[in-house]
mmCIF file of C-alpha atoms in Angstrom:
data_model
loop_
_atom_site.group_PDB
_atom_site.id
_atom_site.type_symbol
_atom_site.label_atom_id
_atom_site.label_comp_id
_atom_site.label_asym_id
_atom_site.label_seq_id
_atom_site.Cartn_x
_atom_site.Cartn_y
_atom_site.Cartn_z
ATOM 1 C CA MET A 1 -30.538 -15.198 16.584
ATOM 2 C CA ASP A 2 -28.505 -18.395 17.084
ATOM 3 C CA ILE A 3 -25.164 -18.904 17.523
ATOM 4 C CA SER A 4 -24.951 -19.815 13.641
ATOM 5 C CA THR A 5 -26.231 -16.494 12.326
ATOM 6 C CA LEU A 6 -23.792 -15.196 14.699
ATOM 7 C CA ILE A 7 -20.740 -16.610 13.534
ATOM 8 C CA ILE A 8 -21.672 -15.636 9.778
ATOM 9 C CA ILE A 9 -22.638 -12.006 11.073
ATOM 10 C CA ALA A 10 -19.068 -12.095 13.154
ATOM 11 C CA VAL A 11 -16.976 -13.734 9.676
ATOM 12 C CA LEU A 12 -18.827 -11.450 7.503
ATOM 13 C CA VAL A 13 -17.503 -8.112 9.472
ATOM 14 C CA VAL A 14 -14.100 -9.872 9.948
ATOM 15 C CA VAL A 15 -14.098 -10.004 6.310
ATOM 16 C CA VAL A 16 -15.534 -6.281 5.569
ATOM 17 C CA PHE A 17 -13.035 -4.717 7.952
ATOM 18 C CA TYR A 18 -10.226 -6.921 5.807
ATOM 19 C CA VAL A 19 -10.802 -5.540 2.609
ATOM 20 C CA ILE A 20 -10.951 -2.298 3.970
ATOM 21 C CA SER A 21 -7.701 -2.527 5.074
ATOM 22 C CA VAL A 22 -6.537 -4.026 1.768
ATOM 23 C CA TYR A 23 -7.715 -1.162 0.234
ATOM 24 C CA ASN A 24 -6.251 1.578 2.760
ATOM 25 C CA ARG A 25 -3.163 -0.345 2.727
ATOM 26 C CA LEU A 26 -2.689 0.148 -1.391
ATOM 27 C CA VAL A 27 -3.745 3.885 -1.874
ATOM 28 C CA SER A 28 -1.647 4.682 1.568
ATOM 29 C CA LEU A 29 1.418 2.653 -0.834
ATOM 30 C CA ARG A 30 0.324 4.659 -4.323
ATOM 31 C CA ASN A 31 0.490 7.896 -2.608
ATOM 32 C CA ARG A 32 3.498 7.220 -1.222
ATOM 33 C CA TYR A 33 5.170 6.318 -4.536
ATOM 34 C CA GLN A 34 3.464 9.392 -6.196
ATOM 35 C CA ASN A 35 4.847 11.665 -3.428
ATOM 36 C CA GLY A 36 8.732 9.898 -3.942
ATOM 37 C CA PHE A 37 8.203 10.931 -7.829
ATOM 38 C CA ALA A 38 6.961 14.415 -6.776
ATOM 39 C CA GLN A 39 10.018 14.809 -4.559
ATOM 40 C CA ILE A 40 12.056 13.775 -7.711
ATOM 41 C CA GLU A 41 9.846 16.189 -9.652
ATOM 42 C CA VAL A 42 11.343 19.215 -7.200
ATOM 43 C CA GLN A 43 14.760 17.888 -8.175
ATOM 44 C CA LEU A 44 14.759 17.563 -12.216
ATOM 45 C CA LYS A 45 13.262 20.891 -11.702
ATOM 46 C CA ARG A 46 15.879 22.903 -10.018
ATOM 47 C CA ARG A 47 18.565 20.521 -12.622
ATOM 48 C CA TYR A 48 16.987 21.985 -15.583
ATOM 49 C CA ASP A 49 16.053 25.557 -13.987
ATOM 50 C CA LEU A 50 20.395 25.601 -13.681
ATOM 51 C CA ILE A 51 21.443 24.094 -17.162
ATOM 52 C CA PRO A 52 20.461 27.725 -19.272
ATOM 53 C CA ASN A 53 22.176 30.105 -16.571
ATOM 54 C CA LEU A 54 25.360 27.683 -17.637
ATOM 55 C CA VAL A 55 24.540 28.269 -20.606
ATOM 56 C CA GLU A 56 24.631 31.522 -20.754
ATOM 57 C CA ILE A 57 28.151 31.542 -18.948
ATOM 58 C CA ALA A 58 29.683 29.420 -21.248
ATOM 59 C CA LYS A 59 28.204 31.231 -24.416
ATOM 60 C CA ALA A 60 30.375 34.304 -23.691
ATOM 61 C CA TYR A 61 33.341 31.797 -24.066
ATOM 62 C CA LEU A 62 32.103 29.273 -26.477
ATOM 63 C CA ALA A 63 30.889 31.667 -28.771
ATOM 64 C CA HIS A 64 31.858 29.142 -31.914
ATOM 65 C CA GLU A 65 30.277 26.105 -30.189
ATOM 66 C CA ARG A 66 26.767 26.831 -30.668
ATOM 67 C CA GLU A 67 26.094 23.871 -32.108
ATOM 68 C CA THR A 68 26.995 22.366 -28.612
ATOM 69 C CA LEU A 69 24.746 24.995 -26.280
ATOM 70 C CA GLU A 70 22.255 24.603 -28.351
ATOM 71 C CA ALA A 71 21.874 20.691 -27.959
ATOM 72 C CA VAL A 72 22.156 21.283 -24.368
ATOM 73 C CA ILE A 73 19.285 23.179 -24.491
ATOM 74 C CA ALA A 74 17.252 20.995 -26.606
ATOM 75 C CA ALA A 75 17.734 18.242 -24.524
ATOM 76 C CA ARG A 76 16.778 20.325 -21.698
ATOM 77 C CA ASN A 77 13.726 21.066 -22.898
ATOM 78 C CA GLY A 78 13.155 17.230 -23.932
ATOM 79 C CA ALA A 79 13.819 16.548 -20.417
ATOM 80 C CA VAL A 80 11.632 18.873 -19.039
ATOM 81 C CA GLU A 81 8.519 17.515 -21.289
ATOM 82 C CA GLY A 82 9.744 13.959 -20.334
ATOM 83 C CA LEU A 83 8.994 15.217 -16.511
ATOM 84 C CA LYS A 84 5.712 17.024 -17.197
ATOM 85 C CA GLN A 85 4.487 13.765 -18.969
ATOM 86 C CA ALA A 86 5.790 11.574 -16.530
ATOM 87 C CA SER A 87 4.155 14.223 -14.287
ATOM 88 C CA GLN A 88 0.813 13.278 -15.125
ATOM 89 C CA ASN A 89 0.852 9.720 -14.799
ATOM 90 C CA PRO A 90 3.746 8.636 -11.883
ATOM 91 C CA GLY A 91 4.624 5.148 -11.955
ATOM 92 C CA ASP A 92 3.306 4.344 -15.559
ATOM 93 C CA ALA A 93 6.293 2.077 -17.448
ATOM 94 C CA GLN A 94 5.652 4.398 -20.375
ATOM 95 C CA SER A 95 5.822 7.648 -19.150
ATOM 96 C CA MET A 96 8.745 6.197 -17.013
ATOM 97 C CA ASN A 97 10.266 5.258 -20.144
ATOM 98 C CA LEU A 98 9.878 8.380 -21.833
ATOM 99 C CA LEU A 99 11.512 10.290 -18.997
ATOM 100 C CA ALA A 100 14.453 8.052 -18.870
ATOM 101 C CA ASN A 101 15.290 7.905 -22.209
ATOM 102 C CA ALA A 102 15.280 12.418 -21.886
ATOM 103 C CA GLU A 103 17.471 12.320 -19.186
ATOM 104 C CA GLY A 104 19.918 10.025 -20.666
ATOM 105 C CA MET A 105 20.176 12.352 -23.875
ATOM 106 C CA LEU A 106 20.334 15.449 -21.409
ATOM 107 C CA LYS A 107 22.812 13.654 -19.972
ATOM 108 C CA ASN A 108 24.786 12.746 -23.012
ATOM 109 C CA ALA A 109 24.677 16.868 -24.030
ATOM 110 C CA MET A 110 26.063 17.850 -20.474
ATOM 111 C CA GLY A 111 28.903 15.692 -20.972
ATOM 112 C CA ARG A 112 29.836 17.182 -24.605
ATOM 113 C CA LEU A 113 29.470 20.100 -22.878
ATOM 114 C CA ASN A 114 31.436 19.228 -20.311
ATOM 115 C CA VAL A 115 34.374 18.345 -22.613
ATOM 116 C CA THR A 116 34.320 21.311 -24.581
ATOM 117 C CA VAL A 117 34.758 23.491 -21.378
ATOM 118 C CA GLU A 118 37.481 21.800 -20.429
ATOM 119 C CA ALA A 119 39.364 23.442 -23.397
ATOM 120 C CA TYR A 120 39.040 26.951 -22.049
ATOM 121 C CA PRO A 121 40.860 27.386 -18.570
ATOM 122 C CA ASP A 122 39.298 30.721 -18.694
ATOM 123 C CA LEU A 123 35.427 29.421 -18.281
ATOM 124 C CA LYS A 124 36.769 26.754 -15.876
ATOM 125 C CA ALA A 125 38.238 29.493 -13.539
ATOM 126 C CA SER A 126 35.124 31.472 -13.621
ATOM 127 C CA GLN A 127 33.448 31.623 -10.463
ATOM 128 C CA ASN A 128 29.999 31.804 -11.439
ATOM 129 C CA MET A 129 30.337 28.477 -13.232
ATOM 130 C CA GLN A 130 31.968 26.988 -10.550
ATOM 131 C CA GLN A 131 29.441 27.616 -8.279
ATOM 132 C CA LEU A 132 26.572 26.428 -11.084
ATOM 133 C CA SER A 133 28.630 23.366 -11.219
ATOM 134 C CA GLU A 134 28.674 22.700 -7.648
ATOM 135 C CA GLU A 135 24.743 23.448 -7.277
ATOM 136 C CA LEU A 136 24.392 20.884 -10.402
ATOM 137 C CA SER A 137 26.479 18.399 -8.416
ATOM 138 C CA SER A 138 24.516 18.757 -5.518
ATOM 139 C CA THR A 139 20.872 18.341 -6.750
ATOM 140 C CA GLU A 140 22.705 15.409 -8.743
ATOM 141 C CA ASN A 141 23.238 14.111 -5.781
ATOM 142 C CA LYS A 142 19.652 14.702 -4.582
ATOM 143 C CA VAL A 143 17.826 13.734 -7.814
ATOM 144 C CA ALA A 144 19.626 9.950 -7.420
ATOM 145 C CA PHE A 145 18.171 10.095 -3.494
ATOM 146 C CA ALA A 146 14.812 10.939 -4.568
ATOM 147 C CA ARG A 147 15.391 8.385 -7.206
ATOM 148 C CA GLN A 148 16.053 6.125 -4.789
ATOM 149 C CA ALA A 149 13.095 6.954 -2.172
ATOM 150 C CA TYR A 150 10.797 6.802 -5.189
ATOM 151 C CA ASN A 151 12.154 2.574 -6.593
ATOM 152 C CA ASP A 152 12.035 1.950 -2.864
ATOM 153 C CA ALA A 153 8.081 3.175 -2.386
ATOM 154 C CA VAL A 154 7.206 1.603 -5.626
ATOM 155 C CA THR A 155 8.686 -2.049 -4.955
ATOM 156 C CA ALA A 156 6.627 -1.699 -1.549
ATOM 157 C CA TYR A 157 3.486 -0.943 -3.468
ATOM 158 C CA ASN A 158 4.306 -3.927 -6.030
ATOM 159 C CA ALA A 159 5.248 -6.243 -3.646
ATOM 160 C CA TYR A 160 1.947 -5.607 -1.653
ATOM 161 C CA ARG A 161 -0.226 -5.106 -4.787
ATOM 162 C CA GLN A 162 1.234 -8.719 -5.662
ATOM 163 C CA SER A 163 0.689 -10.501 -2.536
ATOM 164 C CA PHE A 164 -2.055 -12.871 -1.577
ATOM 165 C CA PRO A 165 -5.172 -12.250 -0.928
ATOM 166 C CA PRO A 166 -4.514 -7.928 -1.886
ATOM 167 C CA VAL A 167 -4.045 -9.241 -5.402
ATOM 168 C CA VAL A 168 -7.433 -10.634 -5.390
ATOM 169 C CA LEU A 169 -9.035 -7.464 -4.647
ATOM 170 C CA ALA A 170 -6.269 -5.057 -5.796
ATOM 171 C CA GLY A 171 -7.784 -5.042 -9.512
ATOM 172 C CA ALA A 172 -11.353 -4.416 -8.452
ATOM 173 C CA PHE A 173 -10.253 -1.070 -6.415
ATOM 174 C CA GLY A 174 -8.548 0.041 -9.351
ATOM 175 C CA HIS A 175 -4.736 -0.852 -8.631
ATOM 176 C CA GLY A 176 -4.665 -3.421 -11.561
ATOM 177 C CA THR A 177 -0.678 -3.000 -12.582
ATOM 178 C CA ASP A 178 2.240 -2.811 -11.195
ATOM 179 C CA ALA A 179 3.655 0.998 -10.526
ATOM 180 C CA ALA A 180 7.028 1.468 -12.733
ATOM 181 C CA LEU A 181 10.539 1.935 -11.242
ATOM 182 C CA LEU A 182 12.270 4.407 -12.702
ATOM 183 C CA GLU A 183 15.748 3.210 -14.127
ATOM 184 C CA PHE A 184 18.431 5.696 -16.087
ATOM 185 C CA ALA A 185 20.017 3.985 -18.908
ATOM 186 C CA ASP A 186 23.148 4.583 -16.736
ATOM 187 C CA SER A 187 21.436 3.122 -13.449
ATOM 188 C CA ALA A 188 25.210 2.003 -11.976
ATOM 189 C CA ALA A 189 26.734 5.111 -12.754
ATOM 190 C CA ILE A 190 23.949 7.561 -12.057
ATOM 191 C CA GLN A 191 24.572 6.499 -8.038
ATOM 192 C CA ASP A 192 28.131 8.376 -8.619
ATOM 193 C CA ALA A 193 28.072 12.463 -8.521
ATOM 194 C CA PRO A 194 28.523 13.865 -11.437
ATOM 195 C CA LYS A 195 32.315 14.837 -12.601
ATOM 196 C CA VAL A 196 31.745 18.455 -13.244
ATOM 197 C CA SER A 197 35.334 20.517 -13.188
ATOM 198 C CA PHE A 198 35.033 23.878 -14.109
#
């Protein structure tokens, strides 16, 4: 073999290894953001599981506030459905939008419930209600941290996927579109723990 053939073979080997490294990096970054979404899913499911308990405790005190309690349960069920759909395709813009909208409706319903509960001192003083509100507050913080980690992973994936030369190869490797951030309607306010006072 002459020197020019060896140079061509060496260049091809370098190119093949580079293409393999781009593919592996894309897969690794996608797995990170999907794992980040799985962490959000765990915390949201925990919160969704706490809400029916909160409503059950409140029912005894708020018998004539049935509409408020039903709105909370309906919003919770909508959020659960939004989470199911988002879980099937983390990073999909439509799925993330659906989840964000469902979360917004749940937040509004919970806000109405909190305002209603304020009018009932016995309910606010209930030890069970205090424990549940503390768990909800803690879970909200965990959701915020998990959401931040997910969005950081999505940003890293999108930045790498859009950079050159990976952008040339990304589509061929099944990474043709950016992953979507999970942004709630009240993105600035969600950084604070919810004000739940019972």
